Amino acid sequence: MADTMSVSAHAPGPAAGHEPGHDAGKRDFLKLVAGASAAILVGAIAWPLIDSMDPSADVLALGSVETDLAPIVAGMAITVVWQGKPIFVRHRTPQEIKAAQDAKLSELIDPQTDAARVKDGHDQWLVVIGICTHLGCIPLGNKPTDPRGDWGGWFCPCHGSQYDTSGRVRHGPAPLNLYVPTYAFETDTKIKIG
Amino acid sequence: MAGLHKSDIENPVLNWIDTRLPVITMMQKEYAVFPTPRNFNYFWNFGALAFVVLAIMLATGIFLAMHYTPEKTMAFDSVEAIMRDVNYGWLLRYTHANGASMFFIVVYVHIFRGMYYGSYKTPRELLWMLGVVILLLMMATAFMGYVLPWGQMSFWGATVITNLFSAFPLVGHGIVTWLWGGFAVDNPTLNRFFALHYLLPFVLIGVIFLHVVALHITGSNNPLGIDPKGPQDTLPFHPYYTIKDSVGVCVFLIVFAVIVFFYPNTFGEPDNYIPANPLATPAEIVPEWYFLPFYAILRSVPDKLGGVCMMFGSILVLFVLPWLDTSPVRSAKFRPLYRVFFWLQLASCVALGFVGAHRPEGFWVVLGRVATAWYFLHFLVILPLLGKLERPLPLPESISRAVLRGGGGGPLPGAAAAKPMEKV
């Protein structure tokens, strides 16, 4: 940088200085370098401020919860809290499983097979994040007295979205199926979410 | 360039200050002798009224913050403590909560006044756009303030509104997690909303300052929408409009007081007196009344991303309003067709407000879609065409002519307005 400066200090003599384009190219370069450095500096200062608003380590550390499935009878569902979010764990009846498996993919808003949403050999257990994919309300349908919509799954009271017995959206305005969280069966009656 | 100001103030102390920092001269120039069109009607009070409400909101807000706790297990209780235990806490909170509603009433009248009298047209485009920025800042501030009591409606309103951003492809979910500071609306969200709710009003003051500076460069519009042509068309701001504004402020404060003392919960939702429960959504989530038209637009579009874009678009379209309206005539007084469309547009906004307050079923869905379509049709199609197709009425020669001969500033027949001026 010092070299460049000293060269430019010598170069524009009385004649050369008035030569169009000669000086301007160097000046443009300096402006670009200065501008780019300033932009990087501002970004470097801004990033810690912006990132400080992302989930903090203690929030991220709310890793996993274990849930005992034994008390849930067929046709019932429970709500488990994981990372501040409600998780629906539903024990499906054979009819509900059949309805979920028989649904034609062409009829779905967000096509996905039932098999892709449950664990192999555990067809009766559906585990989904109980948050409507429209605007984040909690759909009704865990209690037998709740409205479950026309497809027997869940019904969102906020804007009328309906989900089937696989947690797939069947009626808008929700655009996507209920999310399936990461979980694993530890034993046949115990799952670990997260 | 630099140099002391030559002050003509007689008081030696004030003169000493004014010589070094000529704020007194500036205030005299901008607020005392400032030439203002002589034909203002009471709709021109609402800018001053908005400033009064802002001052009330700042004062009550700062004192409320001394008693409020932005922590999720304590927020609701601290608000109840303000209501029951803090001396005059009920007055501070009711004034602040209803003040938000009053602020929006005043500002909405201010905006529609600008639309009726063409106050956004050249040379006041930037003044208008700064006003739209003020509206956006007010909405953000009001939304975050409503979350602070941490009742059911606070929590679920925050959930629904922040989830709007998840509609954007790819970055949506990242943005929402960032806004929340977690994986759901939770303590970090409440804490930052409090910080921002305290910050934004000061940003608001900065933009309002620019809004007023721009106003004092262009000068005020007036009900006739024609420029003042000389001293005969204007009055000094003080005492004429300080008095007129004071009358309006008195009436406004009476209305405000009646609401605060006799109907303090009319604008509120009863559900917000239930502490926030992240595991149970209320049967119906309704935003505050001043957001209902926008909420109606959101719900009128069956597609999630489409609804969000239309909702944001309904405000962003205001930024380009000065260029969408192609008519050179400002005041609707002289635009017989625009006048009709103005009232239709106002009606569509009111209709959207009612739609937003009802479940999206049957009639309300249809009305919501028609009113949403009309809202955009008005700005994007009707206004650009109207300027070309409409034949405006003849404008008066000057403000003073119209005021003195036209019987209080009413519309003049073209001939009567044109002829006397020729003799002058």
Coordinates of C-alpha atoms in Angstrom, one line a residue:
Chain A
M1 CA 0.0 0.0 0.0
A2 CA 2.8 2.4 0.9
D3 CA 4.5 1.6 -2.4
T4 CA 1.4 2.4 -4.3
M5 CA 1.0 5.6 -2.5
S6 CA 4.5 6.8 -3.1
V7 CA 4.3 5.9 -6.8
S8 CA 1.1 7.8 -7.2
A9 CA 2.6 10.7 -5.4
H10 CA 5.4 10.9 -8.0
A11 CA 3.6 10.0 -11.1
P12 CA 1.2 12.9 -11.7
G13 CA 3.7 15.6 -12.8
P14 CA 2.4 18.8 -14.2
A15 CA 1.9 17.2 -17.6
A16 CA 1.0 13.6 -16.7
G17 CA -1.6 14.8 -14.1
H18 CA -3.8 16.2 -16.8
E19 CA -3.7 13.1 -18.9
P20 CA -7.3 11.9 -18.8
G21 CA -7.8 8.3 -17.4
H22 CA -4.4 7.9 -16.0
D23 CA -5.1 9.3 -12.5
A24 CA -8.8 8.3 -12.6
G25 CA -8.0 4.6 -12.9
K26 CA -5.8 4.7 -9.8
R27 CA -8.4 6.7 -7.9
D28 CA -11.2 4.3 -8.8
F29 CA -9.1 1.5 -7.6
L30 CA -8.5 3.2 -4.3
K31 CA -12.2 4.0 -3.9
L32 CA -13.1 0.4 -4.6
V33 CA -10.5 -0.9 -2.1
A34 CA -11.6 1.6 0.5
G35 CA -15.3 0.9 -0.1
A36 CA -14.8 -2.9 -0.1
S37 CA -12.8 -2.8 3.2
A38 CA -15.5 -0.6 4.8
A39 CA -18.2 -3.0 3.7
I40 CA -16.3 -6.0 5.1
L41 CA -15.6 -4.1 8.4
V42 CA -19.3 -3.2 8.8
G43 CA -20.3 -6.8 8.1
A44 CA -17.8 -8.0 10.6
I45 CA -19.1 -5.7 13.2
A46 CA -22.7 -6.3 12.4
W47 CA -22.6 -10.1 12.4
P48 CA -22.0 -10.7 16.2
L49 CA -24.9 -8.3 16.8
I50 CA -27.2 -10.1 14.4
D51 CA -26.1 -13.6 15.5
S52 CA -26.6 -12.7 19.2
M53 CA -30.3 -12.9 18.4
D54 CA -30.1 -16.6 17.2
P55 CA -30.9 -19.3 19.7
S56 CA -28.4 -19.3 22.5
A57 CA -26.4 -22.3 23.7
D58 CA -28.8 -23.1 26.6
V59 CA -31.7 -23.0 24.2
L60 CA -29.9 -25.3 21.8
A61 CA -29.0 -27.6 24.7
L62 CA -32.6 -28.6 25.4
G63 CA -31.6 -31.7 23.4
S64 CA -34.0 -34.6 23.8
V65 CA -36.9 -36.0 25.8
E66 CA -37.9 -39.6 26.4
T67 CA -41.5 -40.6 26.4
D68 CA -43.1 -43.8 27.6
L69 CA -45.8 -45.0 25.2
A70 CA -47.3 -47.8 27.3
P71 CA -50.2 -45.7 28.9
I72 CA -51.5 -44.4 25.5
V73 CA -54.4 -46.6 24.3
A74 CA -55.3 -47.0 20.7
G75 CA -57.1 -43.9 19.3
M76 CA -55.6 -41.6 21.9
A77 CA -52.8 -39.1 21.6
I78 CA -50.7 -37.2 24.1
T79 CA -48.7 -33.9 23.9
V80 CA -45.1 -33.9 24.8
V81 CA -43.0 -30.7 25.1
W82 CA -39.7 -30.7 23.2
Q83 CA -37.7 -27.5 22.6
G84 CA -40.7 -25.5 23.7
K85 CA -42.8 -27.1 21.0
P86 CA -45.7 -29.5 21.4
I87 CA -45.1 -32.9 20.0
F88 CA -48.2 -35.1 19.3
V89 CA -47.7 -38.8 19.9
R90 CA -50.7 -40.7 18.6
H91 CA -51.5 -44.4 19.0
R92 CA -53.4 -45.1 15.7
T93 CA -56.2 -47.6 15.4
P94 CA -56.0 -50.1 12.5
Q95 CA -58.7 -48.2 10.6
E96 CA -56.7 -45.0 11.0
I97 CA -53.5 -46.7 9.7
K98 CA -55.4 -48.1 6.8
A99 CA -57.0 -44.7 5.9
A100 CA -53.5 -43.2 6.0
Q101 CA -51.9 -45.8 3.9
D102 CA -54.8 -45.9 1.3
A103 CA -54.7 -42.2 0.6
K104 CA -53.8 -41.5 -3.0
L105 CA -50.6 -39.4 -3.4
S106 CA -52.3 -37.4 -6.2
E107 CA -54.9 -36.2 -3.7
L108 CA -52.4 -34.7 -1.3
I109 CA -51.3 -31.1 -1.0
D110 CA -47.8 -32.1 0.1
P111 CA -47.4 -35.7 -1.3
Q112 CA -45.8 -38.1 1.1
T113 CA -46.5 -41.7 1.8
D114 CA -47.6 -42.8 5.3
A115 CA -44.6 -45.2 5.4
A116 CA -42.2 -42.2 5.2
R117 CA -43.8 -40.6 8.2
V118 CA -43.6 -43.5 10.7
K119 CA -40.9 -45.9 11.8
D120 CA -40.8 -49.4 10.2
G121 CA -42.7 -51.9 12.3
H122 CA -44.2 -49.2 14.4
D123 CA -47.1 -48.3 12.1
Q124 CA -49.4 -47.6 15.0
W125 CA -47.3 -44.8 16.4
L126 CA -47.4 -41.4 14.7
V127 CA -45.1 -38.7 16.1
V128 CA -45.4 -35.2 14.7
I129 CA -44.7 -31.6 15.8
G130 CA -48.1 -30.3 16.8
I131 CA -47.7 -26.9 15.1
C132 CA -49.9 -25.9 12.1
T133 CA -47.6 -25.3 9.2
H134 CA -49.7 -22.3 8.2
L135 CA -49.1 -19.7 11.0
G136 CA -48.1 -21.8 14.0
C137 CA -51.3 -22.5 15.9
I138 CA -51.8 -25.8 17.7
P139 CA -54.3 -28.0 15.9
L140 CA -57.1 -29.7 17.8
G141 CA -57.6 -33.5 17.7
N142 CA -55.6 -35.1 20.5
K143 CA -58.6 -35.5 22.8
P144 CA -61.5 -37.6 21.6
T145 CA -63.8 -34.7 22.2
D146 CA -61.8 -32.4 19.9
P147 CA -62.9 -31.8 16.3
R148 CA -60.6 -33.9 14.1
G149 CA -61.7 -32.6 10.7
D150 CA -63.0 -34.5 7.7
W151 CA -59.9 -36.8 7.5
G152 CA -59.9 -37.8 11.1
G153 CA -56.6 -36.3 12.1
W154 CA -56.3 -32.8 13.4
F155 CA -58.2 -29.6 12.8
C156 CA -56.6 -26.1 13.2
P157 CA -59.0 -23.7 14.8
C158 CA -57.2 -20.6 13.6
H159 CA -57.7 -20.7 9.8
G160 CA -59.4 -24.1 9.3
S161 CA -56.5 -26.3 8.0
Q162 CA -57.2 -30.1 8.3
Y163 CA -54.7 -32.9 8.7
D164 CA -55.3 -36.7 8.1
T165 CA -54.3 -39.6 10.4
S166 CA -50.8 -39.4 9.1
G167 CA -50.5 -35.7 9.9
R168 CA -50.6 -34.7 6.3
V169 CA -52.4 -31.6 5.3
R170 CA -55.6 -32.3 3.3
H171 CA -57.3 -28.9 3.4
G172 CA -55.6 -25.5 3.2
P173 CA -54.5 -22.9 3.9
A174 CA -51.6 -24.8 5.5
P175 CA -49.1 -25.6 2.7
L176 CA -47.1 -28.5 4.3
N177 CA -47.7 -31.7 6.3
L178 CA -47.1 -31.6 10.1
Y179 CA -43.3 -32.0 10.6
V180 CA -42.0 -35.3 11.8
P181 CA -39.3 -34.6 14.4
T182 CA -36.1 -36.7 14.8
Y183 CA -36.9 -39.6 17.1
A184 CA -36.0 -43.2 17.7
F185 CA -37.6 -46.2 19.5
E186 CA -35.4 -47.2 22.4
T187 CA -37.7 -50.1 23.3
D188 CA -41.1 -51.0 21.8
T189 CA -42.8 -48.7 24.3
K190 CA -40.3 -45.9 24.7
I191 CA -39.2 -43.2 22.3
K192 CA -36.5 -40.6 22.4
I193 CA -37.3 -37.3 20.7
G194 CA -34.5 -35.2 19.4
Chain B
M1 CA -20.0 29.6 6.6
A2 CA -19.3 29.4 10.3
G3 CA -20.2 32.4 12.3
L4 CA -22.4 33.7 15.0
H5 CA -26.1 34.3 14.4
K6 CA -27.4 37.9 14.5
S7 CA -30.3 37.5 16.9
D8 CA -32.9 40.2 17.2
I9 CA -34.2 38.9 20.5
E10 CA -34.3 41.6 23.2
N11 CA -33.9 39.5 26.3
P12 CA -30.1 39.5 26.8
V13 CA -29.9 35.9 28.2
L14 CA -32.0 34.5 25.4
N15 CA -30.1 36.7 22.9
W16 CA -26.8 35.3 24.2
I17 CA -28.1 31.7 23.6
D18 CA -29.7 32.5 20.3
T19 CA -26.5 34.0 19.0
R20 CA -24.7 30.8 19.6
L21 CA -27.4 28.3 18.9
P22 CA -30.3 30.0 17.0
V23 CA -33.0 27.6 18.1
I24 CA -35.3 30.4 19.2
T25 CA -35.0 32.1 15.9
M26 CA -35.7 28.8 14.2
M27 CA -38.8 28.1 16.4
Q28 CA -40.1 31.6 15.6
K29 CA -39.5 31.1 11.9
E30 CA -41.0 27.6 11.7
Y31 CA -43.8 27.8 14.3
A32 CA -44.7 31.4 14.9
V33 CA -44.6 33.4 11.7
F34 CA -44.5 30.3 9.5
P35 CA -46.9 31.2 6.6
T36 CA -49.7 28.6 6.5
P37 CA -52.6 28.4 4.1
R38 CA -55.5 30.3 5.5
N39 CA -58.1 27.7 4.6
F40 CA -57.3 24.7 6.7
N41 CA -60.3 22.7 7.9
Y42 CA -60.2 20.5 11.1
F43 CA -58.8 17.6 9.2
W44 CA -55.5 19.5 9.3
N45 CA -55.5 19.1 13.1
F46 CA -54.6 15.4 13.0
G47 CA -50.8 15.8 12.5
A48 CA -50.6 17.9 15.7
L49 CA -52.9 15.3 17.4
A50 CA -50.6 12.5 16.4
F51 CA -47.7 14.4 18.0
V52 CA -49.7 14.8 21.2
V53 CA -50.5 11.1 21.4
L54 CA -46.9 10.2 20.8
A55 CA -45.8 12.4 23.7
I56 CA -48.4 10.8 25.9
M57 CA -47.3 7.3 24.8
L58 CA -43.6 8.1 25.6
A59 CA -44.4 9.5 29.0
T60 CA -46.7 6.7 30.1
G61 CA -44.4 4.1 28.5
I62 CA -41.3 5.2 30.3
F63 CA -43.1 5.0 33.7
L64 CA -44.7 1.6 32.9
A65 CA -41.2 0.3 32.0
M66 CA -40.1 1.1 35.6
H67 CA -42.6 -1.5 36.9
Y68 CA -42.7 -4.1 34.1
T69 CA -40.6 -7.3 34.0
P70 CA -39.8 -8.7 30.6
E71 CA -39.4 -12.3 31.8
K72 CA -41.9 -15.0 30.8
T73 CA -42.8 -16.2 34.3
M74 CA -43.1 -12.7 35.6
A75 CA -44.4 -10.5 32.8
F76 CA -48.1 -11.3 33.2
D77 CA -47.9 -10.9 37.0
S78 CA -46.0 -7.6 36.7
V79 CA -48.7 -6.2 34.5
E80 CA -51.3 -7.3 37.0
A81 CA -49.2 -5.7 39.8
I82 CA -49.2 -2.5 37.7
M83 CA -53.0 -2.6 37.6
R84 CA -53.5 -3.4 41.3
D85 CA -50.5 -2.3 43.4
V86 CA -48.6 0.5 41.6
N87 CA -49.9 3.9 42.5
Y88 CA -51.9 5.1 39.4
G89 CA -50.6 2.1 37.6
W90 CA -54.0 1.4 36.2
L91 CA -54.1 4.9 34.8
L92 CA -50.7 4.6 33.2
R93 CA -51.5 1.2 31.6
Y94 CA -55.0 2.1 30.4
T95 CA -53.7 5.4 29.0
H96 CA -50.9 3.6 27.2
A97 CA -52.9 0.7 25.9
N98 CA -55.8 2.9 24.7
G99 CA -53.3 5.4 23.5
A100 CA -52.1 2.9 20.9
S101 CA -55.7 2.8 19.6
M102 CA -56.0 6.6 19.6
F103 CA -52.7 6.9 17.8
F104 CA -53.9 4.7 15.0
I105 CA -57.3 6.4 14.8
V106 CA -55.5 9.8 14.5
V107 CA -53.0 8.5 12.0
Y108 CA -55.5 6.8 9.8
V109 CA -57.6 10.0 9.6
H110 CA -54.3 11.8 8.8
I111 CA -53.6 9.4 6.0
F112 CA -57.0 9.4 4.5
R113 CA -57.0 13.2 4.7
G114 CA -53.8 13.2 2.6
M115 CA -55.5 10.9 0.1
Y116 CA -58.6 13.0 -0.2
Y117 CA -56.8 16.3 -0.7
G118 CA -53.9 14.8 -2.8
S119 CA -51.3 15.8 -0.2
Y120 CA -48.9 13.1 -1.6
K121 CA -48.6 14.8 -5.0
T122 CA -45.6 16.7 -6.2
P123 CA -43.7 18.3 -4.5
R124 CA -44.7 16.4 -1.3
E125 CA -43.9 12.8 -2.5
L126 CA -41.0 12.3 -0.1
L127 CA -43.0 13.8 2.8
W128 CA -45.7 11.2 2.1
M129 CA -43.1 8.4 1.8
L130 CA -41.7 9.3 5.2
G131 CA -45.2 9.1 6.5
V132 CA -45.5 5.6 5.2
V133 CA -42.3 4.7 7.0
I134 CA -43.8 6.2 10.2
L135 CA -46.8 4.0 9.7
L136 CA -44.7 0.9 9.4
L137 CA -42.6 1.8 12.5
M138 CA -45.9 2.4 14.4
M139 CA -47.2 -1.0 13.4
A140 CA -44.0 -2.8 14.5
T141 CA -44.0 -0.9 17.8
A142 CA -47.7 -1.5 18.5
F143 CA -47.3 -5.2 17.7
M144 CA -44.4 -5.7 20.0
G145 CA -46.1 -3.7 22.8
Y146 CA -49.1 -5.9 22.6
V147 CA -46.9 -9.0 23.2
L148 CA -45.5 -7.6 26.4
P149 CA -48.4 -8.4 28.8
W150 CA -47.8 -12.1 27.9
G151 CA -51.5 -13.1 27.8
Q152 CA -52.9 -15.7 25.5
M153 CA -53.6 -13.1 22.7
S154 CA -50.1 -11.7 23.2
F155 CA -48.5 -15.0 22.8
W156 CA -50.5 -16.3 19.9
G157 CA -50.6 -13.0 18.1
A158 CA -46.8 -13.1 18.3
T159 CA -46.7 -16.7 17.1
V160 CA -49.0 -16.0 14.1
I161 CA -47.3 -12.8 13.0
T162 CA -43.7 -14.0 13.3
N163 CA -44.7 -17.1 11.5
L164 CA -45.6 -14.9 8.5
F165 CA -41.9 -14.8 7.7
S166 CA -41.8 -18.6 7.4
A167 CA -43.7 -18.2 4.1
F168 CA -40.6 -17.0 2.3
P169 CA -38.9 -19.8 0.6
L170 CA -35.4 -21.0 1.7
V171 CA -34.7 -18.3 4.3
G172 CA -38.1 -18.2 5.9
H173 CA -37.5 -20.7 8.8
G174 CA -34.1 -19.3 9.5
I175 CA -35.6 -15.8 9.8
V176 CA -38.3 -17.0 12.2
T177 CA -35.9 -18.9 14.4
W178 CA -33.7 -15.8 14.5
L179 CA -36.7 -13.6 15.4
W180 CA -37.7 -15.9 18.2
G181 CA -34.2 -16.7 19.5
G182 CA -35.3 -20.3 19.9
F183 CA -37.7 -22.8 18.4
A184 CA -40.9 -21.2 19.6
V185 CA -42.0 -17.9 20.9
D186 CA -40.4 -17.9 24.3
N187 CA -38.5 -15.9 26.9
P188 CA -35.8 -14.6 24.4
T189 CA -38.6 -13.4 22.2
L190 CA -40.3 -11.5 25.0
N191 CA -37.1 -10.0 26.1
R192 CA -36.1 -8.7 22.7
F193 CA -39.6 -7.4 22.0
F194 CA -39.4 -5.3 25.1
A195 CA -36.0 -3.9 24.1
L196 CA -37.3 -3.1 20.6
H197 CA -40.6 -1.7 21.9
Y198 CA -38.5 0.7 23.9
L199 CA -36.2 1.5 21.0
L200 CA -38.5 2.0 18.1
P201 CA -40.4 5.1 19.4
F202 CA -37.1 6.9 19.4
V203 CA -36.5 5.8 15.8
L204 CA -40.0 7.0 15.2
I205 CA -39.1 10.5 16.6
G206 CA -36.2 10.7 14.2
V207 CA -38.4 9.9 11.1
I208 CA -41.1 12.3 12.4
F209 CA -38.5 15.0 12.6
L210 CA -37.6 14.4 8.9
H211 CA -41.3 14.3 8.1
V212 CA -41.8 17.7 9.7
V213 CA -38.6 19.1 8.1
A214 CA -39.9 18.0 4.7
L215 CA -43.2 19.6 5.5
H216 CA -41.6 22.9 6.3
I217 CA -39.7 22.8 3.0
T218 CA -42.7 22.2 0.8
G219 CA -45.3 23.9 3.0
S220 CA -48.6 22.4 3.9
N221 CA -51.2 21.4 1.3
N222 CA -54.7 22.7 1.9
P223 CA -58.3 21.8 1.2
L224 CA -58.3 23.4 -2.2
G225 CA -55.0 21.7 -3.2
I226 CA -53.7 24.9 -4.9
D227 CA -50.4 26.6 -3.9
P228 CA -50.6 29.9 -1.9
K229 CA -49.8 32.7 -4.2
G230 CA -48.8 35.4 -1.7
P231 CA -49.4 36.7 1.8
Q232 CA -53.1 37.2 1.2
D233 CA -53.4 33.4 1.0
T234 CA -51.6 32.6 4.2
L235 CA -51.7 33.2 8.0
P236 CA -48.9 33.1 10.5
F237 CA -49.0 29.7 12.2
H238 CA -49.2 31.4 15.6
P239 CA -51.7 32.4 16.9
Y240 CA -54.1 31.2 14.2
Y241 CA -53.3 27.5 14.0
T242 CA -51.9 27.1 17.4
I243 CA -55.4 28.1 18.6
K244 CA -57.1 25.9 16.0
D245 CA -55.0 22.9 16.9
S246 CA -55.6 23.6 20.6
V247 CA -59.4 23.3 20.1
G248 CA -58.8 20.0 18.3
V249 CA -56.5 18.8 21.1
C250 CA -59.1 19.6 23.7
V251 CA -61.8 17.7 21.9
F252 CA -59.5 14.8 21.3
L253 CA -58.4 14.6 25.0
I254 CA -62.1 14.6 26.0
V255 CA -62.7 11.5 23.8
F256 CA -59.5 9.9 25.0
A257 CA -60.4 10.5 28.7
V258 CA -63.9 9.0 28.2
I259 CA -62.3 5.8 26.8
V260 CA -59.6 5.6 29.4
F261 CA -62.0 6.2 32.4
F262 CA -65.2 4.5 31.2
Y263 CA -64.4 2.0 28.5
P264 CA -60.8 1.0 29.1
N265 CA -61.2 -2.6 27.9
T266 CA -63.4 -2.0 24.8
F267 CA -60.5 -2.1 22.4
G268 CA -58.9 -5.1 24.1
E269 CA -59.4 -8.8 23.9
P270 CA -60.7 -10.6 27.1
D271 CA -58.4 -13.5 26.2
N272 CA -55.4 -11.4 27.0
Y273 CA -56.3 -11.6 30.7
I274 CA -55.4 -15.3 30.5
P275 CA -51.7 -16.0 31.0
A276 CA -49.9 -17.2 27.9
N277 CA -50.1 -21.0 27.4
P278 CA -47.8 -22.3 24.6
L279 CA -49.8 -25.6 24.5
A280 CA -53.3 -24.2 23.9
T281 CA -54.3 -22.0 21.0
P282 CA -57.3 -19.8 21.8
A283 CA -60.4 -20.7 19.8
E284 CA -60.0 -17.5 17.8
I285 CA -56.9 -15.3 17.3
V286 CA -57.8 -11.8 16.6
P287 CA -55.3 -9.0 16.2
E288 CA -55.9 -5.5 17.6
W289 CA -58.6 -3.6 15.6
Y290 CA -56.0 -1.4 13.8
F291 CA -54.5 -4.5 12.1
L292 CA -57.8 -6.1 11.1
P293 CA -57.9 -4.9 7.5
F294 CA -54.4 -6.2 6.9
Y295 CA -55.3 -9.5 8.6
A296 CA -58.3 -9.8 6.4
I297 CA -56.1 -9.4 3.3
L298 CA -53.8 -12.1 4.6
R299 CA -56.7 -14.5 5.1
S300 CA -58.4 -13.7 1.8
V301 CA -55.7 -15.2 -0.2
P302 CA -55.8 -19.1 -0.1
D303 CA -52.0 -19.4 -0.7
K304 CA -49.7 -18.8 2.3
L305 CA -46.9 -16.9 0.5
G306 CA -49.4 -15.1 -1.6
G307 CA -51.3 -13.9 1.4
V308 CA -48.2 -12.6 3.1
C309 CA -47.0 -10.8 0.0
M310 CA -50.4 -9.2 -0.5
M311 CA -50.5 -8.1 3.1
F312 CA -47.1 -6.5 3.0
G313 CA -47.9 -5.2 -0.5
S314 CA -51.0 -3.4 0.7
I315 CA -48.7 -1.0 2.7
L316 CA -45.8 -1.0 0.2
V317 CA -48.2 0.2 -2.6
L318 CA -48.6 3.4 -0.6
F319 CA -44.9 4.2 -1.2
V320 CA -45.6 4.6 -5.0
L321 CA -49.0 6.2 -4.6
P322 CA -47.6 9.6 -5.7
W323 CA -46.7 8.1 -9.1
L324 CA -49.8 5.9 -9.4
D325 CA -52.1 8.9 -9.2
T326 CA -51.5 10.6 -12.6
S327 CA -53.9 13.5 -12.1
P328 CA -52.2 16.9 -11.6
V329 CA -55.2 18.1 -9.6
R330 CA -54.6 17.6 -5.9
S331 CA -57.9 18.1 -4.0
A332 CA -60.8 15.7 -4.5
K333 CA -63.0 18.8 -4.4
F334 CA -62.2 19.3 -8.1
R335 CA -62.1 15.7 -9.1
P336 CA -65.8 14.5 -9.3
L337 CA -64.8 10.9 -10.2
Y338 CA -61.9 10.5 -7.9
R339 CA -64.2 11.7 -5.1
V340 CA -66.5 8.7 -5.7
F341 CA -63.6 6.2 -5.9
F342 CA -62.0 7.7 -2.7
W343 CA -65.1 6.9 -0.7
L344 CA -65.4 3.4 -2.3
Q345 CA -61.8 2.8 -1.3
L346 CA -62.4 3.9 2.2
A347 CA -65.5 1.6 2.3
S348 CA -63.4 -1.3 1.1
C349 CA -60.9 -0.6 4.0
V350 CA -63.7 -0.5 6.5
A351 CA -65.2 -3.7 5.0
L352 CA -61.8 -5.4 5.3
G353 CA -61.8 -4.3 9.0
F354 CA -65.1 -6.1 9.6
V355 CA -63.9 -9.2 7.6
G356 CA -60.8 -9.4 9.8
A357 CA -62.9 -9.6 12.9
H358 CA -65.0 -12.5 11.7
R359 CA -64.2 -16.2 11.1
P360 CA -63.3 -16.8 7.5
E361 CA -66.5 -18.5 6.5
G362 CA -69.2 -18.0 3.9
F363 CA -70.1 -14.4 3.3
W364 CA -67.0 -13.0 5.0
V365 CA -64.7 -14.9 2.7
V366 CA -66.5 -13.5 -0.4
L367 CA -66.5 -10.0 1.0
G368 CA -62.9 -10.3 2.0
R369 CA -61.8 -11.3 -1.5
V370 CA -63.9 -8.6 -3.2
A371 CA -62.6 -5.9 -0.9
T372 CA -59.0 -7.1 -1.2
A373 CA -59.3 -7.1 -5.0
W374 CA -60.9 -3.6 -4.9
Y375 CA -58.1 -2.3 -2.6
F376 CA -55.4 -3.1 -5.1
L377 CA -57.6 -2.3 -8.2
H378 CA -58.0 1.2 -6.8
F379 CA -54.3 1.9 -6.5
L380 CA -53.0 -0.1 -9.4
V381 CA -55.6 0.4 -12.1
I382 CA -58.2 3.0 -11.3
L383 CA -55.9 5.8 -10.1
P384 CA -53.5 5.6 -13.1
L385 CA -56.4 5.6 -15.6
L386 CA -58.5 8.2 -13.7
G387 CA -55.9 10.9 -14.1
K388 CA -56.2 10.5 -17.9
L389 CA -59.9 10.0 -18.2
E390 CA -61.3 12.3 -15.6
R391 CA -62.2 15.9 -16.4
P392 CA -61.5 18.0 -13.3
L393 CA -63.5 21.0 -12.3
P394 CA -61.9 24.4 -12.9
L395 CA -59.6 25.4 -10.0
P396 CA -60.1 28.7 -8.2
E397 CA -57.6 31.4 -8.9
S398 CA -56.3 31.6 -5.4
I399 CA -57.0 30.5 -1.9
S400 CA -58.1 34.0 -0.7
R401 CA -60.5 34.4 -3.7
A402 CA -62.1 31.0 -2.9
V403 CA -62.3 31.6 0.8
L404 CA -63.6 35.2 0.7
R405 CA -66.1 34.8 -2.2
G406 CA -66.9 31.1 -2.3
G407 CA -68.7 31.0 1.1
G408 CA -66.2 29.3 3.3
G409 CA -64.1 27.5 0.8
G410 CA -66.7 25.5 -0.9
P411 CA -66.3 24.4 -4.5
L412 CA -66.7 27.3 -6.9
P413 CA -68.4 27.3 -10.2
G414 CA -65.6 27.7 -12.8
A415 CA -66.7 31.0 -14.2
A416 CA -67.1 32.7 -10.8
A417 CA -63.6 31.6 -9.9
A418 CA -61.9 32.7 -13.1
K419 CA -63.5 36.0 -13.8
P420 CA -62.8 38.2 -10.8
M421 CA -59.2 37.4 -11.0
E422 CA -58.9 38.9 -14.5
K423 CA -59.9 42.3 -13.1
V424 CA -57.2 42.3 -10.6

